[in-house]
mmCIF file of C-alpha atoms in Angstrom:
data_model
loop_
_atom_site.group_PDB
_atom_site.id
_atom_site.type_symbol
_atom_site.label_atom_id
_atom_site.label_comp_id
_atom_site.label_asym_id
_atom_site.label_seq_id
_atom_site.Cartn_x
_atom_site.Cartn_y
_atom_site.Cartn_z
ATOM 1 C CA UNK T 28 6.420 54.092 77.510
ATOM 2 C CA UNK T 29 4.780 56.965 75.241
ATOM 3 C CA UNK T 30 1.524 56.832 73.571
ATOM 4 C CA UNK T 31 -0.233 59.370 71.350
ATOM 5 C CA UNK T 32 -3.877 59.861 72.188
ATOM 6 C CA UNK T 33 -6.192 59.987 69.078
ATOM 7 C CA UNK T 34 -6.283 63.355 67.234
ATOM 8 C CA UNK T 35 -3.180 64.482 68.943
ATOM 9 C CA UNK T 36 -0.598 63.655 65.990
ATOM 10 C CA UNK T 37 2.061 65.915 67.707
ATOM 11 C CA UNK T 38 5.576 64.862 68.334
ATOM 12 C CA UNK T 39 6.254 68.217 70.119
ATOM 13 C CA UNK T 40 3.646 67.691 72.864
ATOM 14 C CA UNK T 41 4.498 64.005 73.334
ATOM 15 C CA UNK T 42 8.091 65.356 73.807
ATOM 16 C CA UNK T 43 7.159 67.490 76.343
ATOM 17 C CA UNK T 44 5.497 65.092 78.280
ATOM 18 C CA UNK T 45 8.425 62.441 77.880
ATOM 19 C CA UNK T 46 10.672 65.309 79.390
ATOM 20 C CA UNK T 47 8.543 64.821 82.811
ATOM 21 C CA UNK T 48 8.368 61.196 82.991
ATOM 22 C CA UNK T 49 10.158 59.581 84.956
ATOM 23 C CA UNK T 50 12.243 62.598 86.011
ATOM 24 C CA UNK T 51 9.354 64.295 88.029
ATOM 25 C CA UNK T 52 6.448 61.955 87.891
ATOM 26 C CA UNK T 53 5.443 58.562 86.913
ATOM 27 C CA UNK T 54 2.944 59.856 84.603
ATOM 28 C CA UNK T 55 2.094 63.099 82.367
ATOM 29 C CA UNK T 56 -1.245 64.021 80.137
ATOM 30 C CA UNK T 57 -1.534 67.204 78.331
ATOM 31 C CA UNK T 58 -5.174 68.040 77.419
ATOM 32 C CA UNK T 59 -6.353 70.825 75.093
ATOM 33 C CA UNK T 60 -9.801 72.347 76.039
ATOM 34 C CA UNK T 61 -11.855 72.612 72.818
ATOM 35 C CA UNK T 62 -15.372 74.047 73.423
ATOM 36 C CA UNK T 63 -15.138 73.460 77.048
ATOM 37 C CA UNK T 64 -14.408 69.401 76.552
ATOM 38 C CA UNK T 65 -10.575 68.266 77.327
ATOM 39 C CA UNK T 66 -9.255 66.381 74.547
ATOM 40 C CA UNK T 67 -6.066 64.695 75.805
ATOM 41 C CA UNK T 68 -3.263 65.077 72.871
ATOM 42 C CA UNK T 69 -0.573 63.309 74.795
ATOM 43 C CA UNK T 70 0.025 60.515 77.682
ATOM 44 C CA UNK T 71 3.132 59.086 78.970
ATOM 45 C CA UNK T 72 3.814 56.657 81.889
ATOM 46 C CA UNK T 73 6.301 54.577 83.455
ATOM 47 C CA UNK T 74 3.731 51.517 83.417
ATOM 48 C CA UNK T 75 2.490 50.276 79.799
ATOM 49 C CA UNK T 76 -0.714 48.989 81.045
ATOM 50 C CA UNK T 77 -1.192 52.289 83.260
ATOM 51 C CA UNK T 78 -0.407 54.370 80.225
ATOM 52 C CA UNK T 79 -3.420 52.838 78.064
ATOM 53 C CA UNK T 80 -6.059 53.892 80.352
ATOM 54 C CA UNK T 81 -4.358 57.328 81.506
ATOM 55 C CA UNK T 82 -6.362 59.666 79.109
ATOM 56 C CA UNK T 83 -9.604 57.904 80.782
ATOM 57 C CA UNK T 84 -8.768 58.540 84.683
ATOM 58 C CA UNK T 85 -10.509 61.718 86.199
ATOM 59 C CA UNK T 86 -8.395 64.821 85.950
ATOM 60 C CA UNK T 87 -9.240 65.547 89.573
ATOM 61 C CA UNK T 88 -7.429 62.228 90.475
ATOM 62 C CA UNK T 89 -3.994 63.741 89.324
ATOM 63 C CA UNK T 90 -1.176 64.713 91.624
ATOM 64 C CA UNK T 91 -0.357 67.874 90.246
ATOM 65 C CA UNK T 92 -2.434 70.282 87.456
ATOM 66 C CA UNK T 93 -1.103 73.214 86.022
ATOM 67 C CA UNK T 94 -3.229 75.277 83.140
ATOM 68 C CA UNK T 95 -2.127 77.929 80.784
ATOM 69 C CA UNK T 96 -3.832 79.957 78.308
ATOM 70 C CA UNK T 97 -2.273 81.675 75.235
ATOM 71 C CA UNK T 98 -4.015 83.575 72.426
ATOM 72 C CA UNK T 99 -7.156 81.407 73.123
ATOM 73 C CA UNK T 100 -5.163 78.171 73.638
ATOM 74 C CA UNK T 101 -5.921 76.473 76.855
ATOM 75 C CA UNK T 102 -3.806 73.674 77.986
ATOM 76 C CA UNK T 103 -3.769 71.610 80.957
ATOM 77 C CA UNK T 104 -0.670 69.216 81.988
ATOM 78 C CA UNK T 105 -1.342 67.060 84.834
ATOM 79 C CA UNK T 106 0.912 64.854 86.900
ATOM 80 C CA UNK T 107 0.246 61.171 87.919
ATOM 81 C CA UNK T 108 1.040 59.004 90.563
ATOM 82 C CA UNK T 109 4.322 59.758 92.003
ATOM 83 C CA UNK T 110 5.074 63.318 91.483
ATOM 84 C CA UNK T 111 7.988 65.081 92.952
ATOM 85 C CA UNK T 112 7.565 68.742 94.311
ATOM 86 C CA UNK T 113 10.338 71.070 94.693
ATOM 87 C CA UNK T 114 11.794 74.270 93.227
ATOM 88 C CA UNK T 115 13.397 72.672 90.417
ATOM 89 C CA UNK T 116 10.515 70.148 89.814
ATOM 90 C CA UNK T 117 8.070 72.755 90.040
ATOM 91 C CA UNK T 118 10.044 75.241 87.668
ATOM 92 C CA UNK T 119 10.538 72.298 84.832
ATOM 93 C CA UNK T 120 6.498 71.766 85.337
ATOM 94 C CA UNK T 121 5.674 75.232 84.744
ATOM 95 C CA UNK T 122 8.093 75.762 81.869
ATOM 96 C CA UNK T 123 6.829 72.525 80.339
ATOM 97 C CA UNK T 124 3.243 73.768 80.651
ATOM 98 C CA UNK T 125 4.094 77.275 78.953
ATOM 99 C CA UNK T 126 5.979 75.247 75.960
ATOM 100 C CA UNK T 127 2.998 73.022 75.589
ATOM 101 C CA UNK T 128 0.457 76.161 75.502
ATOM 102 C CA UNK T 129 2.751 78.069 73.142
ATOM 103 C CA UNK T 130 3.055 74.970 70.480
ATOM 104 C CA UNK T 131 -0.894 74.778 70.883
ATOM 105 C CA UNK T 132 -1.302 78.131 70.135
ATOM 106 C CA UNK T 133 1.071 78.416 67.015
ATOM 107 C CA UNK T 134 -0.841 75.367 65.805
ATOM 108 C CA UNK T 135 -4.018 77.273 66.107
ATOM 109 C CA UNK T 136 -2.606 80.327 64.081
ATOM 110 C CA UNK T 137 -1.381 78.010 61.573
ATOM 111 C CA UNK T 138 -4.665 76.358 61.195
ATOM 112 C CA UNK T 139 -6.435 79.956 61.304
ATOM 113 C CA UNK T 140 -4.011 80.497 57.982
ATOM 114 C CA UNK T 141 -5.152 77.737 56.197
ATOM 115 C CA UNK T 142 -8.316 78.365 56.848
ATOM 116 C CA UNK T 143 -8.256 81.884 55.560
ATOM 117 C CA UNK T 144 -6.473 80.728 52.459
ATOM 118 C CA UNK T 145 -9.227 78.002 51.668
ATOM 119 C CA UNK T 146 -11.828 80.749 52.750
ATOM 120 C CA UNK T 147 -10.403 82.827 49.819
ATOM 121 C CA UNK T 148 -10.400 79.966 47.380
ATOM 122 C CA UNK T 149 -14.017 79.313 48.210
ATOM 123 C CA UNK T 150 -15.145 82.768 47.756
ATOM 124 C CA UNK T 151 -13.318 83.283 44.601
ATOM 125 C CA UNK T 152 -14.997 79.823 43.084
ATOM 126 C CA UNK T 153 -18.378 81.059 44.219
ATOM 127 C CA UNK T 154 -18.037 84.700 42.852
ATOM 128 C CA UNK T 155 -16.355 83.023 39.701
ATOM 129 C CA UNK T 156 -19.457 81.027 39.156
ATOM 130 C CA UNK T 157 -21.739 83.973 39.790
ATOM 131 C CA UNK T 158 -19.499 86.105 37.522
ATOM 132 C CA UNK T 159 -19.842 83.600 34.452
ATOM 133 C CA UNK T 160 -23.653 83.598 34.684
ATOM 134 C CA UNK T 161 -23.441 87.273 34.364
ATOM 135 C CA UNK T 162 -20.952 87.580 31.361
ATOM 136 C CA UNK T 163 -23.344 84.780 29.734
ATOM 137 C CA UNK T 164 -26.289 87.136 30.548
ATOM 138 C CA UNK T 165 -24.434 90.043 28.836
ATOM 139 C CA UNK T 166 -23.144 88.119 25.879
ATOM 140 C CA UNK T 167 -26.566 86.427 25.033
ATOM 141 C CA UNK T 168 -28.231 89.763 25.305
ATOM 142 C CA UNK T 169 -25.748 91.609 23.043
ATOM 143 C CA UNK T 170 -25.871 88.911 20.622
ATOM 144 C CA UNK T 171 -29.899 88.948 20.568
ATOM 145 C CA UNK T 172 -29.703 92.958 20.269
ATOM 146 C CA UNK T 173 -27.176 92.607 17.223
ATOM 147 C CA UNK T 174 -29.125 89.655 15.843
ATOM 148 C CA UNK T 175 -32.473 91.815 15.873
ATOM 149 C CA UNK T 176 -30.742 95.068 14.471
ATOM 150 C CA UNK T 177 -29.215 93.253 11.715
ATOM 151 C CA UNK T 178 -32.394 90.965 10.582
ATOM 152 C CA UNK T 179 -35.127 93.465 11.173
ATOM 153 C CA UNK T 180 -36.442 94.821 8.086
ATOM 154 C CA UNK T 181 -38.463 97.505 9.587
ATOM 155 C CA UNK T 182 -37.214 99.702 12.533
ATOM 156 C CA UNK T 183 -36.765 98.083 15.821
ATOM 157 C CA UNK T 184 -39.487 99.216 18.522
ATOM 158 C CA UNK T 185 -37.856 101.748 20.979
ATOM 159 C CA UNK T 186 -39.845 99.969 23.857
ATOM 160 C CA UNK T 187 -37.945 96.459 22.944
ATOM 161 C CA UNK T 188 -34.709 98.431 22.838
ATOM 162 C CA UNK T 189 -35.261 100.074 26.240
ATOM 163 C CA UNK T 190 -36.269 96.720 27.826
ATOM 164 C CA UNK T 191 -33.164 95.069 26.382
ATOM 165 C CA UNK T 192 -30.722 98.101 27.687
ATOM 166 C CA UNK T 193 -32.405 97.592 31.082
ATOM 167 C CA UNK T 194 -31.712 93.873 31.077
ATOM 168 C CA UNK T 195 -28.112 94.407 30.125
ATOM 169 C CA UNK T 196 -27.561 97.365 32.759
ATOM 170 C CA UNK T 197 -28.710 94.813 35.408
ATOM 171 C CA UNK T 198 -26.312 91.959 34.220
ATOM 172 C CA UNK T 199 -23.349 94.750 33.967
ATOM 173 C CA UNK T 200 -24.570 95.688 37.480
ATOM 174 C CA UNK T 201 -24.510 92.210 38.964
ATOM 175 C CA UNK T 202 -20.880 91.921 37.400
ATOM 176 C CA UNK T 203 -19.654 94.984 39.193
ATOM 177 C CA UNK T 204 -21.212 93.888 42.474
ATOM 178 C CA UNK T 205 -19.476 90.418 42.091
ATOM 179 C CA UNK T 206 -15.941 92.274 41.244
ATOM 180 C CA UNK T 207 -16.455 94.522 44.042
ATOM 181 C CA UNK T 208 -16.981 91.716 46.471
ATOM 182 C CA UNK T 209 -13.847 89.530 45.075
ATOM 183 C CA UNK T 210 -11.643 92.657 45.500
ATOM 184 C CA UNK T 211 -12.659 94.418 48.577
ATOM 185 C CA UNK T 212 -14.742 92.021 51.018
ATOM 186 C CA UNK T 213 -12.556 90.618 53.636
ATOM 187 C CA UNK T 214 -12.943 86.969 55.048
ATOM 188 C CA UNK T 215 -13.326 86.699 58.737
ATOM 189 C CA UNK T 216 -10.524 83.825 59.231
ATOM 190 C CA UNK T 217 -13.208 81.637 61.207
ATOM 191 C CA UNK T 218 -15.450 81.518 58.108
ATOM 192 C CA UNK T 219 -15.477 79.725 54.789
ATOM 193 C CA UNK T 220 -17.761 82.430 53.396
ATOM 194 C CA UNK T 221 -18.004 86.035 53.923
ATOM 195 C CA UNK T 222 -21.333 87.577 54.090
ATOM 196 C CA UNK T 223 -22.288 91.072 53.571
ATOM 197 C CA UNK T 224 -26.036 90.862 55.016
ATOM 198 C CA UNK T 225 -28.617 93.803 54.779
ATOM 199 C CA UNK T 226 -32.290 94.083 54.939
ATOM 200 C CA UNK T 227 -33.842 93.028 51.905
ATOM 201 C CA UNK T 228 -37.069 91.292 50.439
ATOM 202 C CA UNK T 229 -36.635 87.490 49.427
ATOM 203 C CA UNK T 230 -39.272 87.625 46.615
ATOM 204 C CA UNK T 231 -37.377 90.710 44.743
ATOM 205 C CA UNK T 232 -34.134 88.554 44.903
ATOM 206 C CA UNK T 233 -35.888 85.376 43.632
ATOM 207 C CA UNK T 234 -37.523 87.212 40.812
ATOM 208 C CA UNK T 235 -34.484 88.744 39.695
ATOM 209 C CA UNK T 236 -32.618 85.421 39.810
ATOM 210 C CA UNK T 237 -35.738 83.849 37.949
ATOM 211 C CA UNK T 238 -35.727 86.879 35.353
ATOM 212 C CA UNK T 239 -32.148 86.617 34.717
ATOM 213 C CA UNK T 240 -32.320 82.929 34.137
ATOM 214 C CA UNK T 241 -35.545 83.351 32.032
ATOM 215 C CA UNK T 242 -33.022 85.893 29.364
ATOM 216 C CA UNK T 243 -30.324 83.342 29.355
ATOM 217 C CA UNK T 244 -32.357 80.233 28.710
ATOM 218 C CA UNK T 245 -34.573 81.316 25.992
ATOM 219 C CA UNK T 246 -38.024 79.404 26.470
ATOM 220 C CA UNK T 247 -37.500 78.883 29.943
ATOM 221 C CA UNK T 248 -40.523 78.874 32.607
ATOM 222 C CA UNK T 249 -39.723 80.039 36.250
ATOM 223 C CA UNK T 250 -43.010 80.538 38.029
ATOM 224 C CA UNK T 251 -42.513 82.301 41.441
ATOM 225 C CA UNK T 252 -45.201 82.405 44.074
ATOM 226 C CA UNK T 253 -45.531 83.983 47.693
ATOM 227 C CA UNK T 254 -48.217 84.840 49.822
ATOM 228 C CA UNK T 255 -46.623 88.283 50.793
ATOM 229 C CA UNK T 256 -43.314 90.034 51.355
ATOM 230 C CA UNK T 257 -40.839 87.976 53.173
ATOM 231 C CA UNK T 258 -38.555 90.079 54.608
ATOM 232 C CA UNK T 259 -34.913 89.558 56.202
ATOM 233 C CA UNK T 260 -31.307 90.286 56.821
ATOM 234 C CA UNK T 261 -29.450 88.370 54.018
ATOM 235 C CA UNK T 262 -26.464 88.473 51.628
ATOM 236 C CA UNK T 263 -28.406 89.255 48.366
ATOM 237 C CA UNK T 264 -25.758 88.053 46.010
ATOM 238 C CA UNK T 265 -25.143 84.864 47.552
ATOM 239 C CA UNK T 266 -29.039 84.441 47.959
ATOM 240 C CA UNK T 267 -29.326 84.974 44.239
ATOM 241 C CA UNK T 268 -26.628 82.284 43.609
ATOM 242 C CA UNK T 269 -28.489 79.840 45.522
ATOM 243 C CA UNK T 270 -31.565 80.132 43.757
ATOM 244 C CA UNK T 271 -30.146 80.580 40.319
ATOM 245 C CA UNK T 272 -28.058 77.466 41.022
ATOM 246 C CA UNK T 273 -31.059 75.359 42.027
ATOM 247 C CA UNK T 274 -33.543 76.732 39.377
ATOM 248 C CA UNK T 275 -30.965 75.690 36.852
ATOM 249 C CA UNK T 276 -30.546 72.330 38.209
ATOM 250 C CA UNK T 277 -34.305 71.971 37.909
ATOM 251 C CA UNK T 278 -34.507 73.005 34.590
ATOM 252 C CA UNK T 279 -31.622 70.653 33.468
ATOM 253 C CA UNK T 280 -33.213 67.933 35.275
ATOM 254 C CA UNK T 281 -36.220 68.220 33.689
ATOM 255 C CA UNK T 282 -35.154 69.010 30.283
ATOM 256 C CA UNK T 283 -36.271 72.502 30.199
ATOM 257 C CA UNK T 284 -39.641 71.963 31.575
ATOM 258 C CA UNK T 285 -41.181 74.558 33.758
ATOM 259 C CA UNK T 286 -39.911 75.108 37.408
ATOM 260 C CA UNK T 287 -42.017 76.492 40.292
ATOM 261 C CA UNK T 288 -40.618 78.113 43.105
ATOM 262 C CA UNK T 289 -42.518 78.927 46.340
ATOM 263 C CA UNK T 290 -41.575 81.411 49.083
ATOM 264 C CA UNK T 291 -43.342 80.940 52.695
ATOM 265 C CA UNK T 292 -42.413 81.003 56.379
ATOM 266 C CA UNK T 293 -43.034 82.167 59.793
ATOM 267 C CA UNK T 294 -41.475 84.566 62.134
ATOM 268 C CA UNK T 295 -38.130 83.065 62.643
ATOM 269 C CA UNK T 296 -37.457 81.828 59.027
ATOM 270 C CA UNK T 297 -38.355 81.439 55.553
ATOM 271 C CA UNK T 298 -38.532 78.473 52.811
ATOM 272 C CA UNK T 299 -37.475 78.532 49.463
ATOM 273 C CA UNK T 300 -39.195 75.573 47.775
ATOM 274 C CA UNK T 301 -37.787 74.541 44.037
ATOM 275 C CA UNK T 302 -39.601 72.120 42.359
ATOM 276 C CA UNK T 303 -38.791 70.653 38.852
ATOM 277 C CA UNK T 304 -40.516 68.200 36.673
ATOM 278 C CA UNK T 305 -38.150 65.374 35.672
ATOM 279 C CA UNK T 306 -38.131 64.202 32.082
ATOM 280 C CA UNK T 307 -37.375 60.263 31.334
ATOM 281 C CA UNK T 308 -34.017 60.985 30.032
ATOM 282 C CA UNK T 309 -32.915 62.615 32.815
ATOM 283 C CA UNK T 310 -34.740 61.091 35.716
ATOM 284 C CA UNK T 311 -31.810 59.262 37.209
ATOM 285 C CA UNK T 312 -29.343 61.822 36.497
ATOM 286 C CA UNK T 313 -27.500 63.665 39.336
ATOM 287 C CA UNK T 314 -27.561 67.496 39.532
ATOM 288 C CA UNK T 315 -24.615 69.175 37.520
ATOM 289 C CA UNK T 316 -24.513 72.504 39.056
ATOM 290 C CA UNK T 317 -22.588 73.838 41.941
ATOM 291 C CA UNK T 318 -24.356 71.948 45.154
ATOM 292 C CA UNK T 319 -21.195 72.201 47.272
ATOM 293 C CA UNK T 320 -21.685 76.036 46.422
ATOM 294 C CA UNK T 321 -25.269 76.091 47.433
ATOM 295 C CA UNK T 322 -24.608 74.168 50.689
ATOM 296 C CA UNK T 323 -21.727 76.604 51.666
ATOM 297 C CA UNK T 324 -23.765 79.511 51.085
ATOM 298 C CA UNK T 325 -27.014 78.090 52.803
ATOM 299 C CA UNK T 326 -24.587 77.185 55.858
ATOM 300 C CA UNK T 327 -22.990 80.607 56.014
ATOM 301 C CA UNK T 328 -26.523 82.259 56.379
ATOM 302 C CA UNK T 329 -27.095 79.436 59.122
ATOM 303 C CA UNK T 330 -29.878 77.520 57.095
ATOM 304 C CA UNK T 331 -30.388 74.007 55.627
ATOM 305 C CA UNK T 332 -30.788 72.578 52.509
ATOM 306 C CA UNK T 333 -32.616 69.030 51.734
ATOM 307 C CA UNK T 334 -33.489 67.298 48.440
ATOM 308 C CA UNK T 335 -36.334 64.875 47.445
ATOM 309 C CA UNK T 336 -36.716 63.060 44.646
ATOM 310 C CA UNK T 337 -39.583 60.976 42.970
ATOM 311 C CA UNK T 338 -40.894 59.995 39.662
ATOM 312 C CA UNK T 339 -42.479 63.227 39.009
ATOM 313 C CA UNK T 340 -39.289 65.341 39.687
ATOM 314 C CA UNK T 341 -37.087 66.771 42.064
ATOM 315 C CA UNK T 342 -37.951 69.338 44.724
ATOM 316 C CA UNK T 343 -35.039 71.448 46.650
ATOM 317 C CA UNK T 344 -36.286 72.796 50.105
ATOM 318 C CA UNK T 345 -33.935 75.511 51.537
ATOM 319 C CA UNK T 346 -34.641 77.106 54.846
ATOM 320 C CA UNK T 347 -33.186 80.528 56.255
ATOM 321 C CA UNK T 348 -33.469 82.199 59.528
ATOM 322 C CA UNK T 349 -34.976 85.676 58.941
ATOM 323 C CA UNK T 350 -32.306 87.477 60.911
ATOM 324 C CA UNK T 351 -29.366 85.172 61.421
ATOM 325 C CA UNK T 352 -27.289 85.209 64.461
ATOM 326 C CA UNK T 353 -24.139 87.949 64.240
ATOM 327 C CA UNK T 354 -21.764 84.772 64.672
ATOM 328 C CA UNK T 355 -23.840 83.283 61.563
ATOM 329 C CA UNK T 356 -22.364 79.588 60.663
ATOM 330 C CA UNK T 357 -18.870 80.281 61.203
ATOM 331 C CA UNK T 358 -16.871 76.907 60.477
ATOM 332 C CA UNK T 359 -14.576 76.527 63.916
ATOM 333 C CA UNK T 360 -10.984 76.830 64.194
ATOM 334 C CA UNK T 361 -10.541 75.757 67.485
ATOM 335 C CA UNK T 362 -8.986 72.410 66.889
ATOM 336 C CA UNK T 363 -5.342 72.110 68.325
#
């Protein structure tokens, strides 16, 4: 009899266990250690009733236990009840344990490869979203300058042109940063998002995102309030994307009504609160911006995001550690 344990889903490991039963033992289990917890991925026993409970028996009761670790994959092969010992039996058990460890290691490598590809796709989607916003800002800014120059009966003020050039240069610089990140930033295989953290001031990032949205959305009112400098180590580009998405969502939900952004925090973390009023026509509407993107970016910083709604509108809360741990919020690839 053979039975595959939950989350095993691996014919090769079952075949390895079957090769030992009943040749050298009445039963065999193969466990993979994940985060110090043993996950039984295959169980075989000559007795069907015993087999059904084999994965729940303490491994200390096993007649023989062989442990193998290969490329970070730790595998435990246990023999149960009758277990023959001798040079040939021991050699077969050792070889079987090595085969199991090699197979699990290969599965881990394949999982890491798939996750790396998913990470690249996620990063492209996120940076593409940021690039589209910067391109929109450049396009609208150039259109505004062209319209002003064509329609103005008098000479366009020098100060106005200088300001517009500064705004366009900021959008162009953001595009360059996005392009550099897209082409050059490596993505660790255990992460969904690659971060380029640096010491920065949160208020400056929020104000830059708000200023860009004011430029792109004529008449949009975004009010930023903070008690003092909020310093920390974050990825400025990704943090600006978080704020821009939430403010854009609040603007759309409120039909263009003013949006308030408040910054506060303590010694360990900061909090970004984005509050938008709801218009009657959009009160029940769901946000239509990249909330998946926002959540992934917040998770990557080791933070959390919450949303609350009432008759007055919607409020988004983002909490971020000031100095994220070096490991960040990497997505684990330790599953077998």
